[in-house]
Coordinates of C-alpha atoms and ligand atoms in Angstrom, one line a residue:
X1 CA 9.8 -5.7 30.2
X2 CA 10.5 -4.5 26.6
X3 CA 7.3 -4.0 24.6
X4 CA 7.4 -5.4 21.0
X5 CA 7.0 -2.5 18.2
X6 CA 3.6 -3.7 17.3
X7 CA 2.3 -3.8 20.6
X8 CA 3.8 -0.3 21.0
X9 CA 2.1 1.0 17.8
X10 CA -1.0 -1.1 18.7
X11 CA -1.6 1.0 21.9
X12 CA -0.4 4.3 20.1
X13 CA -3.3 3.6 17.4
X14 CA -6.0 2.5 20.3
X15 CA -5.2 5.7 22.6
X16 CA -5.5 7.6 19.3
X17 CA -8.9 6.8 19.1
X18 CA -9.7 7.0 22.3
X19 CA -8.5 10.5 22.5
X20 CA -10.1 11.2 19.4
X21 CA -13.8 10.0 20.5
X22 CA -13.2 11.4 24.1
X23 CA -12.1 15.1 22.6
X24 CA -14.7 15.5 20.0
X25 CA -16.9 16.2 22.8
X26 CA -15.7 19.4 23.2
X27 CA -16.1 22.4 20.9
X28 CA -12.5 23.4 20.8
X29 CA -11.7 19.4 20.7
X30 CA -11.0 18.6 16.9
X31 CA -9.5 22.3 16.3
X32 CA -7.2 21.3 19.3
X33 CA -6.4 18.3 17.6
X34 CA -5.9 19.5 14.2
X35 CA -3.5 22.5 15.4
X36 CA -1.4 20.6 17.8
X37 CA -1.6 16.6 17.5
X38 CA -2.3 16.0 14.0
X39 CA 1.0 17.6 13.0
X40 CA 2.6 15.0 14.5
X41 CA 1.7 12.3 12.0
X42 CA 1.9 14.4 9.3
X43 CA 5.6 15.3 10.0
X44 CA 5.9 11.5 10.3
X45 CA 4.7 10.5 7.0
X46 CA 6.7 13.0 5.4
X47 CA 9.8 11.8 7.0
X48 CA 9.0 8.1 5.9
X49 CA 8.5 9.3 2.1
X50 CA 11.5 11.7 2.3
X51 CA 13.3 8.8 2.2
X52 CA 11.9 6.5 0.2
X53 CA 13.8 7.5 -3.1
X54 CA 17.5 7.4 -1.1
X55 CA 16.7 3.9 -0.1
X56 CA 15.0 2.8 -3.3
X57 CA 18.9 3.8 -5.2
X58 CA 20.9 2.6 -2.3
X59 CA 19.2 -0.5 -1.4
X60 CA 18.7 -1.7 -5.4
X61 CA 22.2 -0.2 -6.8
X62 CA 23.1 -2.7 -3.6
X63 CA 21.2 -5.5 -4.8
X64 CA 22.4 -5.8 -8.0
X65 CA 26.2 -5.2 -7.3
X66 CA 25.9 -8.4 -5.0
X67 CA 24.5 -10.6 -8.3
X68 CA 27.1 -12.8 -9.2
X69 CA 25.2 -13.0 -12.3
X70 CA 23.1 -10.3 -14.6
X71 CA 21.3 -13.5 -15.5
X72 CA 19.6 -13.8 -12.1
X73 CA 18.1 -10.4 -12.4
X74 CA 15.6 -11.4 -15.6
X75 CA 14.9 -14.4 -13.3
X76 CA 13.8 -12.4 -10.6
X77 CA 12.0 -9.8 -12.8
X78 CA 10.2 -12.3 -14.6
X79 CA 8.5 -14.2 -11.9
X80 CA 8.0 -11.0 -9.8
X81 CA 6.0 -9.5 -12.8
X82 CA 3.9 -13.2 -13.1
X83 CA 3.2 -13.2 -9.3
X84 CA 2.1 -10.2 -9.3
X85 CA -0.4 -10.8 -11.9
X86 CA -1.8 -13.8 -10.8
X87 CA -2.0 -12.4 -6.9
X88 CA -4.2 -9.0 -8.7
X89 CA -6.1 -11.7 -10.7
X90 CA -6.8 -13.9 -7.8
X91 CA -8.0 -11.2 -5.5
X92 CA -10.2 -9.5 -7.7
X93 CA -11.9 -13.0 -8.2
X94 CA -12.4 -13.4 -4.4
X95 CA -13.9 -9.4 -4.6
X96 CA -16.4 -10.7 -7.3
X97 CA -17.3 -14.2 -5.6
X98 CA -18.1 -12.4 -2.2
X99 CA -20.2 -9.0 -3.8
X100 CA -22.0 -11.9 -5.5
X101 CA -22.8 -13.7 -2.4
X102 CA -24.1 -10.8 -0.1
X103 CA -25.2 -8.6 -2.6
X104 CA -24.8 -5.7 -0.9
X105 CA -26.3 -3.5 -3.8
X106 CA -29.6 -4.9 -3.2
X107 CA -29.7 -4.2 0.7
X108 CA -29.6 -0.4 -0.2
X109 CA -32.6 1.7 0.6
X110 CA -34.0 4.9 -1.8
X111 CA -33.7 6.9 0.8
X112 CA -29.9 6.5 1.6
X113 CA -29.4 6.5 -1.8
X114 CA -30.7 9.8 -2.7
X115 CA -29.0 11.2 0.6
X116 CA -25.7 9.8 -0.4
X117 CA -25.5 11.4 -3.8
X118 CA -26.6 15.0 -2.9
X119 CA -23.8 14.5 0.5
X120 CA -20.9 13.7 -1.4
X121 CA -21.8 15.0 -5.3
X122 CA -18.9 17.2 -5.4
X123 CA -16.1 15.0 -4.1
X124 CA -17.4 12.3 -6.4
X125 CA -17.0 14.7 -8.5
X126 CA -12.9 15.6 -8.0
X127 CA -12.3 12.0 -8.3
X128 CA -13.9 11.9 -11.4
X129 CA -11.6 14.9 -12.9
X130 CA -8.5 13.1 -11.7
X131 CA -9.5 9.5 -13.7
X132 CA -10.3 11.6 -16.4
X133 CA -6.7 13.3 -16.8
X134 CA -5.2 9.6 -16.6
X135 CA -7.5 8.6 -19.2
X136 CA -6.5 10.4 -22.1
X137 CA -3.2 8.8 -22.8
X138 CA -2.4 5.8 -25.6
X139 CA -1.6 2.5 -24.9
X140 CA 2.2 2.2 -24.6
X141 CA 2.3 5.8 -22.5
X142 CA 2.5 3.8 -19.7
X143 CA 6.3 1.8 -20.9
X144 CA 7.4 5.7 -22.2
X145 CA 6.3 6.8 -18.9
X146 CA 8.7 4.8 -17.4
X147 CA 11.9 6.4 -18.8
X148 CA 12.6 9.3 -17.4
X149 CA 14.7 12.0 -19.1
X150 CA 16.0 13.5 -16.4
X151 CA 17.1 11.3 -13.2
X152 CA 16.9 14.1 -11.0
X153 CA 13.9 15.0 -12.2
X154 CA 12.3 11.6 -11.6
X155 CA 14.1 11.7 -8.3
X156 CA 12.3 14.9 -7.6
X157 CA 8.9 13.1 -7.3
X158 CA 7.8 10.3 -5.1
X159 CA 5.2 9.5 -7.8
X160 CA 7.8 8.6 -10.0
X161 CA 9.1 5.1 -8.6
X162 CA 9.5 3.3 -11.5
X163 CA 11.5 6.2 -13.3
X164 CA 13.7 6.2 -10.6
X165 CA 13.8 2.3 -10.2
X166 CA 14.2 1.8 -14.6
X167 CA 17.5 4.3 -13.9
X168 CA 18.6 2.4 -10.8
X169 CA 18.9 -1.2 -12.6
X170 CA 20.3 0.4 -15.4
X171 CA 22.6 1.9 -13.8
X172 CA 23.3 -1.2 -11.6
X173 CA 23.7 -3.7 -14.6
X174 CA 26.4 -1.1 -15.8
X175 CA 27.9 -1.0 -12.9
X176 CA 28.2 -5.0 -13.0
X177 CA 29.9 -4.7 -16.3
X178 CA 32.9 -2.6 -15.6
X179 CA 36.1 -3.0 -14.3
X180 CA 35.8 -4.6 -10.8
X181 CA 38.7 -2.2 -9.3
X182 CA 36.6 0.9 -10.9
X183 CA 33.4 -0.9 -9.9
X184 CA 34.5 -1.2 -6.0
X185 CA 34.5 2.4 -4.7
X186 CA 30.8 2.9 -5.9
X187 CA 29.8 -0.2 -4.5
X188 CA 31.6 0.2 -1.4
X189 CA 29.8 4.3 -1.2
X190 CA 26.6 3.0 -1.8
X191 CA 26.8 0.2 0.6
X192 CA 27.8 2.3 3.1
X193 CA 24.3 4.7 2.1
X194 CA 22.1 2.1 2.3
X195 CA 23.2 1.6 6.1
X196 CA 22.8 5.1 6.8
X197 CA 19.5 5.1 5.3
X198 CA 18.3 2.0 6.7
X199 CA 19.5 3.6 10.1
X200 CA 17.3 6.3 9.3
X201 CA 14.1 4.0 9.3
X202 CA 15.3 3.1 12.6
X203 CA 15.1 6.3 14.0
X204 CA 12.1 7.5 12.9
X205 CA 10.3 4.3 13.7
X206 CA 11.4 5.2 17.1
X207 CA 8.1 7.9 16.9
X208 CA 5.9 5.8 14.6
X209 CA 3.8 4.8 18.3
X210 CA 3.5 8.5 19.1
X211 CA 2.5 9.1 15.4
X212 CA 0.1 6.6 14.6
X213 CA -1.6 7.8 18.2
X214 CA -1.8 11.7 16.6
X215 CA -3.2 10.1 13.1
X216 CA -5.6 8.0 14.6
X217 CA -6.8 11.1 16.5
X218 CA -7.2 13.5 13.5
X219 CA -9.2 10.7 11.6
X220 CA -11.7 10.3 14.1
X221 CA -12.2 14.0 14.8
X222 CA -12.4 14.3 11.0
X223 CA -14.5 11.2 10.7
X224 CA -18.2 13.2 9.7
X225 CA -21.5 10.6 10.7
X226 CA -20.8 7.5 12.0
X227 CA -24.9 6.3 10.8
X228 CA -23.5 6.0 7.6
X229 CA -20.9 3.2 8.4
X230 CA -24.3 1.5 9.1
X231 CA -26.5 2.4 6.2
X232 CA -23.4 1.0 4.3
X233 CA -22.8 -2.0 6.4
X234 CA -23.3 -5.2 3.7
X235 CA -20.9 -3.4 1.0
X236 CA -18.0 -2.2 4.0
X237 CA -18.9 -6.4 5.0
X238 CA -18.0 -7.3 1.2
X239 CA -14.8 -5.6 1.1
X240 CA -13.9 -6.8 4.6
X241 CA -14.5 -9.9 4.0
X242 CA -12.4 -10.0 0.9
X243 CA -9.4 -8.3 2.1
X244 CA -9.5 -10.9 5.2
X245 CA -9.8 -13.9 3.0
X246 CA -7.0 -12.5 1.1
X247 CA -4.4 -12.6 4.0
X248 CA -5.7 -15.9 4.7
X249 CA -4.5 -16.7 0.8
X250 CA -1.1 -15.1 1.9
X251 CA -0.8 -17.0 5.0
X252 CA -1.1 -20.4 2.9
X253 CA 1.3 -19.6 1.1
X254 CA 3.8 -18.8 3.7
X255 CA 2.8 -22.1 4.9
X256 CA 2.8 -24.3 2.4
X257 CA 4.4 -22.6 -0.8
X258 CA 7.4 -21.2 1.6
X259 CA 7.7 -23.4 4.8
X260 CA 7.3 -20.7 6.7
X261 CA 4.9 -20.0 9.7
X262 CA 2.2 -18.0 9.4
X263 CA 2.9 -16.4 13.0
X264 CA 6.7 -15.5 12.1
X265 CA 5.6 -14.1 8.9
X266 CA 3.1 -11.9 10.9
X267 CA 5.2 -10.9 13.8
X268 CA 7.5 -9.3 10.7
X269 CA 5.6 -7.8 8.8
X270 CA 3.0 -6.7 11.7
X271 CA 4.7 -3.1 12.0
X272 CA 4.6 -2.5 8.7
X273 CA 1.0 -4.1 8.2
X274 CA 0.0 -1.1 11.0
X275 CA 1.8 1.6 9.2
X276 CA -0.1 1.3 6.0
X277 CA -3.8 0.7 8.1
X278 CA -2.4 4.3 9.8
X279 CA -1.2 6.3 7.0
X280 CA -3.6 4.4 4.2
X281 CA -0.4 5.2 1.9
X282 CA 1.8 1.9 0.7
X283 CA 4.3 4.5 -0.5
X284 CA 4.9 5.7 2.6
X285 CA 4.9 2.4 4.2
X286 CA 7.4 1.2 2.0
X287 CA 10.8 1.7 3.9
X288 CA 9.2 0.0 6.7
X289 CA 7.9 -3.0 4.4
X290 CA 11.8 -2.9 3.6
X291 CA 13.5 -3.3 6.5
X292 CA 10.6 -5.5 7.7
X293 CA 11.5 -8.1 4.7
X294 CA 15.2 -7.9 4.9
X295 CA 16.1 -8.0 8.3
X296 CA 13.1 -9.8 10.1
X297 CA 12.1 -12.3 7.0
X298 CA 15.3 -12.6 6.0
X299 CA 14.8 -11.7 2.0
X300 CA 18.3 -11.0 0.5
X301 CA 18.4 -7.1 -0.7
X302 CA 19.1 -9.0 -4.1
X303 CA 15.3 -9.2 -4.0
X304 CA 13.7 -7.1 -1.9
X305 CA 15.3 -3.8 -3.1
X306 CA 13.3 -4.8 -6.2
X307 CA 10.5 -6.7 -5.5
X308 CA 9.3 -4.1 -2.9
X309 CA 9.7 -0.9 -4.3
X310 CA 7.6 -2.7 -7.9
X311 CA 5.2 -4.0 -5.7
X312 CA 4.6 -0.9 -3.8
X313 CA 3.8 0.9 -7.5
X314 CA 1.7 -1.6 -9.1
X315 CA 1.2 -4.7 -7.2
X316 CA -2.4 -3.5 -5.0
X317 CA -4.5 -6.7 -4.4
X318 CA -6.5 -4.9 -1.7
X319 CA -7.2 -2.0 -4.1
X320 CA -8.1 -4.5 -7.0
X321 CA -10.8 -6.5 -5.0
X322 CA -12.3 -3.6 -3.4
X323 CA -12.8 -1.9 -6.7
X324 CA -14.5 -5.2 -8.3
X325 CA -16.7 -5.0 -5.1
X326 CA -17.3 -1.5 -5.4
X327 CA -18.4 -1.8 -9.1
X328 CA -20.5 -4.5 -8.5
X329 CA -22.1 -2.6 -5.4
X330 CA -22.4 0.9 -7.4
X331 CA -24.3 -1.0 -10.4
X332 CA -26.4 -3.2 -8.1
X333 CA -27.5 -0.1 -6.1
X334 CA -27.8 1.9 -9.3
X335 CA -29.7 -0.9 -11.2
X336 CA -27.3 -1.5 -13.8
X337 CA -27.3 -4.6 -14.9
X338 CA -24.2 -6.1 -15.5
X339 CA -23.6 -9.9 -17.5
X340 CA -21.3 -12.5 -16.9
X341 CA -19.2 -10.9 -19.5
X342 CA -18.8 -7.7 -17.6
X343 CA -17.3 -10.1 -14.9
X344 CA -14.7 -10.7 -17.2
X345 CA -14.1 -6.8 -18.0
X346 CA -13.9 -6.1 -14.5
X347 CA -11.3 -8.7 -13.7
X348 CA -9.4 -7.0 -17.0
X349 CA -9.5 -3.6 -15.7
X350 CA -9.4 -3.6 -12.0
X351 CA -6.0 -5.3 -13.1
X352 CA -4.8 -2.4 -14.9
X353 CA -6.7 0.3 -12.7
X354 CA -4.7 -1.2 -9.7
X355 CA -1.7 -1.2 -11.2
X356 CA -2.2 2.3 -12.2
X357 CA -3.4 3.6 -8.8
X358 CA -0.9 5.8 -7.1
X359 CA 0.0 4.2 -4.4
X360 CA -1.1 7.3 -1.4
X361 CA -4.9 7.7 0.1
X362 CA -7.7 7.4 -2.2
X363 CA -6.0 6.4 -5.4
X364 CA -7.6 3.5 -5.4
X365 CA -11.5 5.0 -5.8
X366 CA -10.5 7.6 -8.5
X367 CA -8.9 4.6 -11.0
X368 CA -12.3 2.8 -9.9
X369 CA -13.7 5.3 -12.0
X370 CA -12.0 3.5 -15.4
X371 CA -13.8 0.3 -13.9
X372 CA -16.6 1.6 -13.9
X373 CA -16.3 3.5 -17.0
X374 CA -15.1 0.4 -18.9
X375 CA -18.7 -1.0 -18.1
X376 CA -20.6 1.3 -19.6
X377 CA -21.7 3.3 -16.7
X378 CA -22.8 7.0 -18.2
X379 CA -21.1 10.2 -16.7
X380 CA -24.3 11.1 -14.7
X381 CA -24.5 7.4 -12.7
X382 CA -20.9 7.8 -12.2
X383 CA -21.1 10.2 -10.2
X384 CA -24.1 9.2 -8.0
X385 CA -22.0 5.9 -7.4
X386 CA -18.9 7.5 -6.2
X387 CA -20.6 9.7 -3.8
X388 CA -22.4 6.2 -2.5
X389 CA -19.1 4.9 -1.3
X390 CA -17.4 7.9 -0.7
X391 CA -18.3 8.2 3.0
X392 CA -17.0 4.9 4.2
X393 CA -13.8 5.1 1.3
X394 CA -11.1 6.2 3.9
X395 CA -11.7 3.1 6.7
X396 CA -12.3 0.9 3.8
X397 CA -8.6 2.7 2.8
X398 CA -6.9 1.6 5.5
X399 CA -8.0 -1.7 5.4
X400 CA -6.8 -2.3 1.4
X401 CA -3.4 -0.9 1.8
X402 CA -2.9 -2.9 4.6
X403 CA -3.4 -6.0 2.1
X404 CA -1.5 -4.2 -0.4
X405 CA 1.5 -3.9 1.6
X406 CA 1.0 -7.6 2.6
X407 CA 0.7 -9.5 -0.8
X408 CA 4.3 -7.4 -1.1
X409 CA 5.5 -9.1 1.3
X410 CA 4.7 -12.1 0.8
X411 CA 5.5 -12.2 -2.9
X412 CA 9.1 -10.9 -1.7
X413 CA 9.4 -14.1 0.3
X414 CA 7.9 -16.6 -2.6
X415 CA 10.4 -15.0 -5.0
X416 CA 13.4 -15.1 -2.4
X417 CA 12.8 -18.4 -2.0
X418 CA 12.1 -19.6 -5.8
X419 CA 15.7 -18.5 -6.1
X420 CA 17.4 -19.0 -3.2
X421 CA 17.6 -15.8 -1.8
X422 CA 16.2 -16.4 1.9
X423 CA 18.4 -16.1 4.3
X424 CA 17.8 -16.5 8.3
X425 CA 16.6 -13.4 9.5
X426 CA 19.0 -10.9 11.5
X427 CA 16.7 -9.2 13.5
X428 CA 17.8 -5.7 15.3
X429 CA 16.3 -4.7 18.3
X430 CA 14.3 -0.9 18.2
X431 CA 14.9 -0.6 21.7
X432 CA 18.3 -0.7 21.3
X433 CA 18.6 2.0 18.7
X434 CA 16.6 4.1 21.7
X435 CA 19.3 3.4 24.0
X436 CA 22.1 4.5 21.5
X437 CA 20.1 7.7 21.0
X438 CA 19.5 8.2 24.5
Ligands
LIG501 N1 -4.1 3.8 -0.4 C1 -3.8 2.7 -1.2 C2 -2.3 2.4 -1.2 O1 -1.5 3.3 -1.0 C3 -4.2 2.8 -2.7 C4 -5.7 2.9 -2.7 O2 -6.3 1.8 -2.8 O3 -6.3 3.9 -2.6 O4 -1.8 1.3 -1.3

């Protein structure tokens, strides 16, 4: 019987962490796993990224050759920009209603307070360095920064997305606008990319089972004192609970806004959904999320190859509501007190904060620092907060990108479908990729 991916990757990830507990039992255990498994994923992630830039050109400079109309494109931009804002918006509202609930500020002790800060001072502290340098820019730095003035430049850096996508459409409208007979070789040479580059995903999802089992495996072994998860239980419950009321929000409205069900929506995007809890990066995840939407929920590349690669850069719904929870947490523990208006400043700047957060591990608690910042929280508190939710920040990780990669999705489909871009799905199968290559 053929295994479905995600029930591949699903036991990849669980033997990961079965090998991981079992082996850091033994004293040359997590050196063992850090010199000869761990490699593994990290080769992985690489690939997935070194592709992420070919597919973002081919796939868009695709998707806008097969507009019949420029017209569409504004359409599409528009309403992806407004869903976007009211998905960030309606997630950090759920983050604030459930912090507000459980309180977990409150449930802290003195004791694991004080311990906390001393443990993790100094990485609270690198985090703090990093917000600091995106801090000191003006207002409209963040429109110049998307122009690049050098494509291969911009190409030259993952972290550069939007350069790359602002040269892509420009580029693609151009390319709309000439000559049909000078217009068809490109077209035809980029369409013929895009299916080599999609191949590629193919083949290296053929590992991502053996991957996510060495990643798993390095996190645990890496994974310092598990007493902590417990001293931090109520605020790790807060974000949980938000992310998973979150996906519920996306499941309604794969119901009910798209016609859709829920279970077929999950069953495509579970692979992908895995990929960002394993590598904690939506960046990395992102050619996965592609070929997810397009082939298996049937999202025309007219929308996907922009919708995706946006939404990967600044739509993070998972990273907004944990950082309204975590601000709310950090100044309940600290004894901050914070008024309804500061409610309001947090839903303004976890807004921009996640759409500013690169999207790779940890970017989301360093651009919590501007949240927090924005409230009035001095240098000194600042720092004793961070190291408070430092120690549970890379499960909690996992867990947000996984939402992050998910509102994508979903948004992908709401947009597809607001303009008649959904198509019925034309699913490959993965194992038949392995047969070719066998
Ligand atoms: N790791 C997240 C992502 O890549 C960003 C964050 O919240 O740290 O989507």
């Amino acid at each position: 019987m053929k295994l479905a991916l995600h029930w591949k990757i699903l036991i990849g990830m669980a033997l990961g962490v079965l090998a991981g507990i079992l082996l850091r039992n033994f004293s040359w255990g997590p050196e063992f796993i850090s010199d000869w498994i761990k490699p593994l994923g990290t080769i992985f992630i690489r690939l997935l990224k070194l592709i992420a830039i070919p597919l973002i050109i081919a796939s868009l400079i695709k998707g806008i050759s097969d507009l019949k109309d420029i017209s569409k494109f504004s359409t599409i931009g528009g309403r992806t920009i407004v869903a976007y804002l009211i998905s960030t918006v309606i997630a950090i509202s759920i983050g604030l209603l459930i912090v507000n609930m459980i309180d977990p500020g409150d449930k802290i002790s003195d004791e694991t307070l004080t311990e906390l800060s001393q443990a993790y001072a100094s990485d609270a502290t690198k985090r703090i360095d990093s917000a600091q340098s995106q801090k000191t820019r003006g207002p409209l730095s963040f429109v110049v920064d998307m122009v690049p003035d050098n494509i291969f430049g911009a190409a030259s850096s993952n972290g550069n997305m939007l350069q790359v996508i602002f040269f892509v459409i420009f580029f693609g409208v151009s390319l709309l606008l000439i000559d049909p007979k000078r217009a068809g070789p490109v077209k035809d040479f980029f369409d013929g990319l895009n299916d080599v580059i999609l191949k590629m995903v193919d083949l290296i999802m053929l590992t991502a089972p053996y991957a996510v089992f060495a990643l798993l495996a390095a996190l645990v072994v890496e994974t310092s004192n598990p007493d902590i998860f417990v001293a931090l239980m109520w605020y790790a419950l807060s974000v949980v609970l938000g992310l998973i009321a979150m996906i519920f929000i996306y499941l309604l409205v794969v119901k009910f806004v798209i016609g859709k069900s829920p279970i077929w929506f999950l069953k495509g995007i579970s692979p992908a959904q895995l990929l960002a809890f394993s590598t904690s990066s939506s960046a990395a995840t992102l050619p996965v999320t592609m070929e997810r939407v397009e082939e298996h929920l049937g999202v025309e590349k007219e929308v996907s190859s922009f919708v995706l690669p946006v939404g990967a850069t600044i739509n993070m719904d998972g990273t907004s509501l944990y950082q309204a929870v975590a601000a709310i947490f950090i100044t309940q523990a600290l004894d901050f007190q914070l008024d309804f208006s500061d409610q309001l400043t947090i839903i303004l700047t976890a807004t921009m904060a996640s759409i500013g957060s690169a999207a790779v591990p940890g970017a989301g608690m360093v651009m919590l620092v501007i949240v927090l910042e924005a409230l009035g929280v001095p240098k000194e508190t600042l720092m004793i907060g961070l190291a408070l939710i430092f120690a549970v920040d890379r499960p909690l990780d996992m867990c947000r990108t996984v939402v992050n990669v998910t509102g994508d999705a979903t948004i992908a489909l709401l947009i597809g479908k607001s303009v008649g871009k959904l198509s019925e799905p034309k699913p490959k199968n993965w194992d038949d990729n392995l047969e070719q290559v066998r």
